[in-house]
CSV table of C-alpha atoms and ligand atoms in Angstrom, one decimal:
chain,number,residue,atom,x,y,z
A,16,MET,CA,40.4,-1.6,-25.8
A,17,GLU,CA,38.2,-2.2,-22.9
A,18,TYR,CA,35.9,-0.4,-20.6
A,19,ARG,CA,37.6,0.4,-17.3
A,20,ALA,CA,34.9,2.5,-15.6
A,21,PHE,CA,31.2,3.4,-15.6
A,22,LEU,CA,29.8,6.9,-15.5
A,23,ILE,CA,26.7,6.8,-13.5
A,24,LYS,CA,23.8,9.1,-14.6
A,25,TYR,CA,21.1,10.0,-12.2
A,26,ALA,CA,18.1,12.3,-12.5
A,27,GLU,CA,15.7,13.8,-10.0
A,28,ILE,CA,17.1,17.2,-11.0
A,29,ALA,CA,14.6,18.9,-8.8
A,30,LEU,CA,16.8,18.0,-5.9
A,31,LYS,CA,18.7,20.9,-4.6
A,32,GLY,CA,21.0,21.8,-1.8
A,33,LYS,CA,21.0,19.5,1.1
A,34,ASN,CA,18.7,17.0,-0.6
A,35,ARG,CA,20.9,16.6,-3.5
A,36,TYR,CA,23.8,15.9,-1.3
A,37,LEU,CA,21.8,13.3,0.7
A,38,PHE,CA,20.6,11.7,-2.6
A,39,GLU,CA,24.1,11.4,-4.0
A,40,ASN,CA,25.5,10.0,-0.8
A,41,ALA,CA,22.7,7.4,-0.6
A,42,LEU,CA,23.4,6.5,-4.2
A,43,VAL,CA,27.1,6.1,-3.6
A,44,ASP,CA,26.3,3.8,-0.6
A,45,GLN,CA,23.9,1.7,-2.6
A,46,ILE,CA,26.3,1.4,-5.5
A,47,ARG,CA,29.1,0.3,-3.1
A,48,ARG,CA,26.8,-2.3,-1.7
A,49,ALA,CA,25.6,-3.6,-5.0
A,50,ILE,CA,29.1,-4.1,-6.4
A,51,ARG,CA,30.8,-5.4,-3.2
A,52,ASP,CA,30.8,-9.0,-4.4
A,53,VAL,CA,31.8,-8.3,-8.0
A,54,GLU,CA,35.2,-9.7,-8.9
A,55,GLY,CA,37.9,-7.0,-9.2
A,56,ASP,CA,39.0,-4.0,-7.3
A,57,LEU,CA,36.1,-1.6,-8.0
A,58,ARG,CA,35.8,1.8,-6.4
A,59,VAL,CA,33.1,4.4,-6.4
A,60,ARG,CA,34.2,8.0,-6.7
A,61,LYS,CA,32.1,11.2,-6.6
A,62,GLU,CA,33.5,14.1,-8.5
A,63,GLN,CA,31.9,17.4,-9.4
A,64,GLY,CA,28.4,16.2,-9.5
A,65,ARG,CA,29.3,12.9,-11.2
A,66,ILE,CA,29.6,9.4,-9.9
A,67,TYR,CA,32.1,7.0,-11.4
A,68,VAL,CA,32.7,3.3,-10.7
A,69,GLU,CA,36.3,2.6,-11.6
A,70,CYS,CA,38.3,-0.6,-11.8
A,71,HIS,CA,41.7,-0.5,-10.1
A,72,SER,CA,42.7,-4.1,-10.7
A,73,ASP,CA,43.9,-5.7,-13.9
A,74,ALA,CA,40.7,-7.6,-14.4
A,75,TYR,CA,37.1,-7.4,-13.3
A,76,ASP,CA,33.9,-8.9,-14.4
A,77,TYR,CA,32.3,-6.4,-16.7
A,78,GLU,CA,28.9,-8.2,-17.1
A,79,GLU,CA,28.5,-8.8,-13.4
A,80,CYS,CA,29.3,-5.2,-12.5
A,81,LEU,CA,26.9,-3.9,-15.1
A,82,GLN,CA,24.1,-6.2,-13.8
A,83,ALA,CA,24.8,-5.1,-10.2
A,84,LEU,CA,24.5,-1.4,-11.3
A,85,GLN,CA,21.3,-2.2,-13.1
A,86,ARG,CA,19.7,-3.2,-9.8
A,87,VAL,CA,20.5,0.1,-8.0
A,88,PHE,CA,17.6,2.5,-7.6
A,89,GLY,CA,18.4,6.1,-8.5
A,90,ILE,CA,20.5,5.3,-11.6
A,91,VAL,CA,19.0,6.3,-14.9
A,92,GLY,CA,21.9,5.5,-17.1
A,93,ILE,CA,25.1,3.6,-17.0
A,94,CYS,CA,27.8,4.6,-19.5
A,95,PRO,CA,30.8,2.2,-19.9
A,96,VAL,CA,33.9,4.4,-20.1
A,97,VAL,CA,37.4,3.9,-21.6
A,98,ILE,CA,39.9,5.9,-19.6
A,99,LEU,CA,42.9,7.3,-21.4
A,100,GLU,CA,46.1,8.8,-20.0
A,101,ASP,CA,46.7,12.3,-21.4
A,102,GLN,CA,49.7,11.8,-23.6
A,103,GLY,CA,49.0,14.7,-26.0
A,104,PHE,CA,46.4,15.3,-28.6
A,105,ASP,CA,47.9,13.1,-31.3
A,106,GLN,CA,47.9,10.2,-29.0
A,107,LEU,CA,44.3,11.0,-28.1
A,108,THR,CA,43.3,11.0,-31.7
A,109,GLN,CA,44.9,7.6,-32.3
A,110,ASP,CA,43.2,6.2,-29.2
A,111,VAL,CA,39.8,7.6,-30.3
A,112,LEU,CA,40.2,5.9,-33.7
A,113,ARG,CA,41.0,2.6,-31.9
A,114,TYR,CA,37.9,3.1,-29.8
A,115,MET,CA,35.8,3.4,-32.9
A,116,GLU,CA,37.4,0.3,-34.4
A,117,SER,CA,36.8,-1.7,-31.3
A,118,PHE,CA,33.3,-0.8,-30.5
A,119,TYR,CA,31.8,0.3,-33.8
A,120,PRO,CA,33.1,-2.1,-36.5
A,121,ASP,CA,30.1,-1.2,-38.7
A,122,GLU,CA,31.5,2.0,-40.2
A,123,SER,CA,28.5,3.3,-42.0
A,124,LEU,CA,27.1,5.3,-39.1
A,125,THR,CA,26.4,8.9,-38.3
A,126,PHE,CA,28.2,10.4,-35.4
A,127,LYS,CA,29.0,13.6,-33.5
A,128,VAL,CA,31.9,14.3,-31.2
A,129,ASN,CA,30.9,15.9,-27.9
A,130,ALA,CA,34.0,17.1,-26.1
A,131,ARG,CA,33.9,18.6,-22.5
A,132,ARG,CA,36.9,20.2,-21.1
A,133,ALA,CA,36.5,19.9,-17.3
A,134,ARG,CA,40.2,20.6,-16.9
A,135,LYS,CA,40.4,24.2,-18.1
A,136,ALA,CA,44.2,24.0,-18.5
A,137,TYR,CA,43.9,21.6,-21.4
A,138,PRO,CA,45.5,23.3,-24.5
A,139,LEU,CA,42.5,22.8,-26.9
A,140,GLN,CA,39.0,24.1,-26.4
A,141,SER,CA,36.0,21.8,-26.7
A,142,MET,CA,35.0,23.1,-30.1
A,143,GLU,CA,38.5,22.5,-31.4
A,144,ILE,CA,38.5,19.0,-30.0
A,145,ASN,CA,35.2,18.2,-31.6
A,146,ALA,CA,36.4,19.5,-35.0
A,147,ARG,CA,39.7,17.8,-35.0
A,148,LEU,CA,38.5,14.4,-33.8
A,149,GLY,CA,35.5,14.5,-36.1
A,150,GLU,CA,37.8,15.1,-39.0
A,151,ALA,CA,40.2,12.3,-38.0
A,152,ILE,CA,37.2,9.9,-37.8
A,153,LEU,CA,35.9,10.9,-41.2
A,154,ASP,CA,39.4,10.4,-42.7
A,155,ALA,CA,39.9,7.1,-41.1
A,156,PHE,CA,36.4,5.7,-41.7
A,157,PRO,CA,35.2,7.2,-45.0
A,158,LYS,CA,31.8,5.6,-44.7
A,159,THR,CA,30.9,7.5,-41.6
A,160,LYS,CA,29.0,10.8,-41.7
A,161,VAL,CA,28.6,13.6,-39.2
A,162,ASP,CA,25.1,14.4,-38.0
A,163,VAL,CA,25.0,17.0,-35.3
A,164,HIS,CA,21.2,16.7,-34.7
A,165,HIS,CA,20.4,13.0,-34.6
A,166,PRO,CA,23.7,11.1,-34.6
A,167,LYS,CA,23.5,7.3,-34.2
A,168,LEU,CA,26.7,7.6,-32.2
A,169,LEU,CA,27.4,10.4,-29.7
A,170,LEU,CA,31.0,10.2,-28.9
A,171,ASN,CA,31.7,11.9,-25.6
A,172,VAL,CA,35.2,12.9,-24.8
A,173,GLU,CA,35.7,14.4,-21.3
A,174,VAL,CA,39.0,15.9,-20.5
A,175,ARG,CA,39.6,15.6,-16.8
A,176,GLU,CA,42.8,14.6,-15.0
A,177,LYS,CA,42.6,11.7,-17.5
A,178,ILE,CA,40.5,11.5,-20.5
A,179,TYR,CA,37.1,9.7,-20.5
A,180,VAL,CA,35.6,8.4,-23.7
A,181,TYR,CA,32.1,6.9,-23.8
A,182,SER,CA,29.3,6.6,-26.2
A,183,GLN,CA,26.8,4.1,-24.8
A,184,GLU,CA,24.2,4.6,-22.2
A,185,ILE,CA,22.6,1.5,-20.7
A,186,PRO,CA,19.3,2.2,-18.9
A,187,GLY,CA,19.2,2.0,-15.2
A,188,LEU,CA,16.1,1.4,-13.0
A,189,GLY,CA,15.4,5.1,-12.2
A,190,GLY,CA,13.7,6.0,-8.9
A,191,MET,CA,15.6,7.1,-5.9
A,192,PRO,CA,18.4,5.4,-3.9
A,193,ALA,CA,17.1,3.2,-1.1
A,194,GLY,CA,17.3,4.9,2.3
A,195,CYS,CA,17.0,8.5,1.2
A,196,ASN,CA,13.3,8.7,1.8
A,197,GLY,CA,12.8,6.9,5.1
A,198,LYS,CA,11.8,3.4,6.0
A,199,ALA,CA,8.6,1.3,5.9
A,200,MET,CA,7.4,-2.1,7.2
A,201,LEU,CA,6.3,-4.4,4.4
A,202,LEU,CA,3.8,-7.2,5.1
A,203,LEU,CA,5.5,-9.9,3.1
A,204,SER,CA,3.7,-13.1,2.2
A,205,GLY,CA,4.8,-15.8,-0.1
A,206,GLY,CA,2.6,-14.5,-2.9
A,207,ILE,CA,3.3,-12.7,-6.1
A,208,ASP,CA,2.2,-9.2,-5.0
A,209,SER,CA,3.9,-8.3,-1.7
A,210,PRO,CA,7.5,-8.7,-3.0
A,211,VAL,CA,6.6,-6.4,-6.0
A,212,ALA,CA,5.0,-3.9,-3.6
A,213,GLY,CA,8.2,-3.9,-1.5
A,214,TYR,CA,10.3,-3.4,-4.7
A,215,MET,CA,8.1,-0.5,-5.8
A,216,ILE,CA,8.0,1.5,-2.6
A,217,SER,CA,11.8,1.0,-2.3
A,218,ARG,CA,12.2,2.3,-5.8
A,219,ARG,CA,11.1,5.7,-4.4
A,220,GLY,CA,14.0,5.7,-2.0
A,221,VAL,CA,12.3,4.0,1.0
A,222,SER,CA,14.2,1.2,2.7
A,223,ILE,CA,12.1,-1.7,4.0
A,224,GLU,CA,11.8,-4.1,6.8
A,225,ALA,CA,9.3,-7.0,6.6
A,226,VAL,CA,7.0,-9.1,8.7
A,227,TYR,CA,5.8,-12.5,7.7
A,228,PHE,CA,3.0,-14.3,9.5
A,229,HIS,CA,3.1,-18.1,9.5
A,230,ALA,CA,0.9,-20.7,11.2
A,231,PRO,CA,2.9,-23.8,12.1
A,232,PRO,CA,2.1,-26.7,11.9
A,233,TYR,CA,-0.6,-25.6,9.3
A,234,THR,CA,2.1,-24.0,7.3
A,235,SER,CA,5.4,-25.6,6.7
A,236,GLU,CA,9.1,-24.7,7.1
A,237,ARG,CA,9.3,-24.7,3.3
A,238,ALA,CA,6.6,-22.0,3.1
A,239,LYS,CA,8.7,-19.9,5.5
A,240,GLN,CA,11.9,-20.5,3.5
A,241,LYS,CA,10.1,-19.3,0.5
A,242,VAL,CA,9.5,-16.0,2.1
A,243,VAL,CA,13.1,-15.7,3.3
A,244,ASP,CA,14.1,-16.4,-0.3
A,245,LEU,CA,11.8,-13.7,-1.5
A,246,ALA,CA,13.1,-11.2,1.0
A,247,GLU,CA,16.6,-12.0,-0.2
A,248,GLN,CA,15.6,-11.4,-3.8
A,249,VAL,CA,14.0,-8.1,-2.9
A,250,SER,CA,17.0,-7.0,-0.9
A,251,MET,CA,19.1,-7.3,-4.0
A,252,TYR,CA,17.4,-4.0,-5.0
A,253,CYS,CA,16.4,-2.4,-1.7
A,254,GLY,CA,19.3,-3.1,0.5
A,255,PRO,CA,19.3,-5.0,3.8
A,256,VAL,CA,15.9,-6.2,5.1
A,257,ARG,CA,15.2,-7.2,8.7
A,258,LEU,CA,12.5,-9.9,8.5
A,259,TYR,CA,10.3,-10.6,11.5
A,260,VAL,CA,8.7,-14.1,11.4
A,261,VAL,CA,5.6,-14.1,13.6
A,262,ASN,CA,3.8,-17.2,14.8
A,263,PHE,CA,0.2,-16.4,14.1
A,264,THR,CA,-1.3,-19.8,14.8
A,265,ASP,CA,-2.9,-19.2,18.1
A,266,ILE,CA,-4.4,-15.9,17.0
A,267,GLN,CA,-5.9,-17.5,13.9
A,268,LEU,CA,-7.3,-20.4,15.9
A,269,TYR,CA,-8.8,-18.0,18.4
A,270,ILE,CA,-10.4,-15.8,15.7
A,271,TYR,CA,-11.7,-19.0,14.0
A,272,ASP,CA,-13.3,-20.0,17.3
A,273,GLN,CA,-14.9,-16.7,18.1
A,274,CYS,CA,-15.8,-14.8,15.0
A,275,PRO,CA,-18.2,-15.4,12.1
A,276,HIS,CA,-16.4,-17.4,9.5
A,277,ASP,CA,-17.3,-15.1,6.6
A,278,GLU,CA,-15.3,-12.3,8.4
A,279,LEU,CA,-12.2,-14.4,9.2
A,280,THR,CA,-9.8,-12.8,6.7
A,281,ILE,CA,-10.7,-9.3,7.8
A,282,HIS,CA,-10.1,-10.0,11.4
A,283,MET,CA,-6.8,-11.7,10.6
A,284,ARG,CA,-5.7,-8.8,8.5
A,285,ARG,CA,-6.5,-6.4,11.3
A,286,TYR,CA,-4.4,-8.3,13.7
A,287,MET,CA,-1.6,-8.6,11.2
A,288,MET,CA,-1.6,-4.8,10.8
A,289,ARG,CA,-1.6,-4.2,14.5
A,290,ILE,CA,1.4,-6.5,15.0
A,291,ALA,CA,3.2,-5.1,12.0
A,292,GLU,CA,2.7,-1.7,13.5
A,293,HIS,CA,4.3,-2.8,16.7
A,294,PHE,CA,7.5,-3.7,14.9
A,295,ALA,CA,7.3,-0.7,12.7
A,296,GLY,CA,7.2,1.5,15.8
A,297,GLU,CA,10.1,-0.2,17.4
A,298,ASP,CA,12.2,0.3,14.3
A,299,HIS,CA,11.1,3.8,13.5
A,300,CYS,CA,9.3,3.0,10.2
A,301,GLN,CA,7.1,5.7,8.9
A,302,GLY,CA,4.5,3.5,7.2
A,303,LEU,CA,3.2,0.0,6.4
A,304,VAL,CA,3.3,-1.5,2.9
A,305,THR,CA,1.1,-4.2,1.5
A,306,GLY,CA,0.6,-5.9,-1.9
A,307,GLU,CA,-3.1,-5.2,-2.0
A,308,SER,CA,-4.9,-4.1,-5.1
A,309,ILE,CA,-8.6,-3.1,-5.3
A,310,GLY,CA,-11.0,-5.9,-6.0
A,311,GLN,CA,-8.4,-8.6,-6.4
A,312,VAL,CA,-10.0,-10.8,-3.7
A,313,ALA,CA,-12.8,-10.3,-1.1
A,314,SER,CA,-10.4,-8.9,1.4
A,315,GLN,CA,-9.3,-6.2,-1.0
A,316,THR,CA,-12.6,-4.5,-1.8
A,317,MET,CA,-12.8,-0.8,-0.8
A,318,GLN,CA,-14.9,-1.8,2.2
A,319,SER,CA,-12.5,-4.5,3.3
A,320,LEU,CA,-9.5,-2.2,2.9
A,321,ALA,CA,-11.3,0.4,5.0
A,322,ALA,CA,-11.9,-2.2,7.7
A,323,THR,CA,-8.2,-3.0,7.7
A,324,ASP,CA,-7.1,0.7,7.7
A,325,GLN,CA,-9.4,1.4,10.7
A,326,VAL,CA,-7.0,-0.2,13.1
A,327,CYS,CA,-3.8,1.4,11.8
A,328,THR,CA,-2.3,4.6,13.0
A,329,LEU,CA,0.6,4.6,10.6
A,330,PRO,CA,-0.2,5.3,6.9
A,331,VAL,CA,-0.7,2.2,4.9
A,332,TYR,CA,1.0,2.3,1.5
A,333,ARG,CA,-0.3,0.1,-1.3
A,334,PRO,CA,1.9,0.6,-4.4
A,335,LEU,CA,-0.2,-1.9,-6.4
A,336,ILE,CA,-3.6,-0.5,-5.5
A,337,ALA,CA,-4.5,0.1,-9.2
A,338,PHE,CA,-2.5,-2.6,-10.9
A,339,ASP,CA,-4.0,-5.5,-12.8
A,340,LYS,CA,-2.7,-8.9,-11.8
A,341,GLN,CA,-1.0,-9.3,-15.2
A,342,ASP,CA,0.9,-6.0,-14.7
A,343,ILE,CA,2.1,-7.2,-11.3
A,344,ILE,CA,3.2,-10.5,-12.7
A,345,GLU,CA,5.3,-8.7,-15.3
A,346,VAL,CA,7.1,-6.7,-12.7
A,347,ALA,CA,7.6,-9.9,-10.6
A,348,GLN,CA,9.2,-11.6,-13.7
A,349,LYS,CA,11.4,-8.6,-14.4
A,350,ILE,CA,12.8,-8.5,-10.8
A,351,GLY,CA,13.1,-12.2,-10.5
A,352,THR,CA,10.7,-13.0,-7.7
A,353,TYR,CA,8.0,-14.6,-9.8
A,354,GLU,CA,9.4,-18.1,-10.0
A,355,THR,CA,9.8,-18.3,-6.2
A,356,SER,CA,6.3,-16.8,-5.6
A,357,ILE,CA,4.5,-19.4,-7.6
A,358,LEU,CA,6.0,-22.3,-5.7
A,359,PRO,CA,3.0,-24.1,-4.3
A,360,PHE,CA,3.4,-23.8,-0.5
A,361,GLU,CA,0.5,-23.0,1.7
A,362,ASP,CA,-0.1,-19.6,3.2
A,363,CYS,CA,-1.5,-19.0,6.6
A,364,CYS,CA,-4.4,-17.0,5.1
A,365,THR,CA,-5.5,-19.6,2.7
A,366,ILE,CA,-5.8,-22.3,5.4
A,367,PHE,CA,-8.5,-20.6,7.4
A,368,VAL,CA,-10.4,-18.8,4.7
A,369,ALA,CA,-14.2,-19.0,4.5
A,370,LYS,CA,-15.9,-20.4,1.4
A,371,HIS,CA,-18.0,-17.2,1.1
A,372,PRO,CA,-16.1,-14.3,2.7
A,373,VAL,CA,-17.9,-11.0,3.1
A,374,THR,CA,-17.0,-8.5,0.4
A,375,LYS,CA,-18.6,-5.5,1.9
A,376,PRO,CA,-18.0,-5.7,5.7
A,377,SER,CA,-19.4,-2.9,7.7
A,378,LEU,CA,-17.1,-1.3,10.2
A,379,LYS,CA,-19.8,-1.6,12.8
A,380,SER,CA,-20.3,-5.4,12.5
A,381,ILE,CA,-16.6,-6.0,12.3
A,382,GLY,CA,-16.1,-4.0,15.4
A,383,LYS,CA,-18.9,-5.9,17.1
A,384,SER,CA,-17.4,-9.3,16.3
A,385,GLU,CA,-14.0,-8.2,17.4
A,386,GLN,CA,-15.4,-7.7,20.8
A,387,LYS,CA,-15.8,-11.4,21.1
A,388,LEU,CA,-12.0,-11.6,21.1
A,389,LYS,CA,-11.7,-9.4,24.1
A,390,GLU,CA,-10.8,-12.0,26.7
A,391,ARG,CA,-7.6,-13.5,25.3
A,392,ILE,CA,-6.5,-11.6,22.2
A,393,GLN,CA,-4.1,-9.2,23.9
A,394,GLU,CA,-2.3,-12.0,25.6
A,395,LEU,CA,-2.0,-13.9,22.3
A,396,VAL,CA,-0.8,-10.8,20.5
A,397,ASP,CA,1.8,-10.1,23.2
A,398,GLN,CA,2.9,-13.7,22.9
A,399,ALA,CA,3.2,-13.6,19.1
A,400,ILE,CA,5.3,-10.4,19.4
A,401,GLU,CA,7.6,-11.9,22.1
A,402,THR,CA,8.2,-15.1,20.2
A,403,ALA,CA,8.8,-13.5,16.8
A,404,GLU,CA,12.0,-14.6,15.1
A,405,THR,CA,14.2,-11.9,13.6
A,406,ILE,CA,16.2,-12.7,10.4
A,407,GLU,CA,18.7,-10.1,9.0
A,408,ILE,CA,18.8,-10.4,5.3
A,409,GLY,CA,21.3,-9.0,2.9
A,410,MET,CA,23.4,-7.3,5.5
B,58,ATP,P1,0.4,-11.8,-2.2
B,58,ATP,O1,0.7,-12.2,-3.5
B,58,ATP,O2,1.2,-10.6,-1.7
B,58,ATP,O3,0.4,-12.9,-1.1
B,58,ATP,P2,-2.4,-12.0,-2.3
B,58,ATP,O4,-3.0,-11.6,-3.6
B,58,ATP,O5,-2.2,-13.4,-2.0
B,58,ATP,O6,-1.1,-11.2,-2.2
B,58,ATP,P3,-3.7,-11.6,0.2
B,58,ATP,O7,-3.3,-13.0,0.6
B,58,ATP,O8,-5.1,-11.2,0.3
B,58,ATP,O9,-3.3,-11.3,-1.3
B,58,ATP,O10,-2.8,-10.6,1.0
B,58,ATP,C1,-2.8,-9.2,0.8
B,58,ATP,C2,-1.6,-8.6,1.4
B,58,ATP,O11,-1.6,-8.8,2.8
B,58,ATP,C3,-0.3,-9.2,0.9
B,58,ATP,O12,0.1,-8.5,-0.3
B,58,ATP,C4,0.6,-8.9,2.0
B,58,ATP,O13,1.1,-7.6,2.0
B,58,ATP,C5,-0.3,-9.1,3.2
B,58,ATP,N1,-0.2,-10.5,3.7
B,58,ATP,C6,-1.1,-11.5,3.4
B,58,ATP,N2,-0.7,-12.7,4.0
B,58,ATP,C7,0.4,-12.4,4.7
B,58,ATP,C8,1.3,-13.1,5.6
B,58,ATP,N3,1.1,-14.4,5.8
B,58,ATP,N4,2.3,-12.5,6.1
B,58,ATP,C9,2.6,-11.2,5.9
B,58,ATP,N5,1.8,-10.4,5.1
B,58,ATP,C10,0.7,-11.0,4.5
B,59,MG,MG1,-1.0,-14.0,-0.2
């Protein structure tokens, strides 16, 4: 006996009416996308508030399909299902016994049969199905026991057009399907934090685009490739990502020339935000996302974050704001970005950092130093925007 389908469980039960419909459609889209490269003819079907992934070819890759589903936001549980033709109740009983034999060879377990008759014309009622199948199992496997309160095995038998039998629920990621809650622009560096930040915001149903600032020749092509790889890894969860690669060298050199060196990171960050906002506006994003967390480095104190926020008109979302580094690392490991993130390529921020950066910049002094950039900065920003490279990832 083998699993030929998956029943997809999703939560967010507060969703009603139109929102529920949007949620379900977004979920179906994301599932289709996640399994499109899995071997076998797999189809997604929505039926009476349920979503099924069903195999229509002789063979498919069960493990690969399961792993793909485990990357889809919005799924709370994945139940592998055996689909049976309706050939009468006696045949169903035989098939259920075979199911038990195949998947639960250890017979000394407690169980409960949970029948649901979605097809009302079926000759037996749910309670009768429960009783008869329960009895047949007890007879065939004398070591089993019925436990209606806390069974080890809950054997679901759903009578639809065909009959669906399942008993296992593999946890999904939870959250909401990407795309059902708008779009945000992620500032993606090659570090550990920003890919995790993108993953987390996307888990709430937000699709993402990304912008990466590099500083050739101070940063290498390999550093850029690392960010492209990270964007690809994140897009396995959050869907297609449009990545803007912005040449930040001239802006950085100009800031380095004109501004006090202990403020460099703050000024750079403010221009990164402004440029990110430009692309966010073009692509109708509703917010910016960064991997910042309070106190992690000098540029992430409350004062520094305020200095960064001052130049933004869009809301800035920082999903990791209260995370310890170790917690962030754990998520990075779980989602598979960690190994790429720790590759030792230079980042544009680390090349121009001061030995003793300000930790409590005042908005007033930052504003004053920024005046020193007046002459050329707009021209340099325009140039950076014009020469940005666009890479479509995971389309
Ligand atoms: P990360 O691991 O994400 O690089 P970090 O601890 O190195 O974070 P910073 O370098 O201070 O922290 O960067 C803070 C945030 O600013 C990053 O999480 C990212 O969102 C953004 N950022 C930093 N550098 C870049 C860059 N070169 N391109 C795009 N965004 C960047
Ligand atoms: Mg970084």
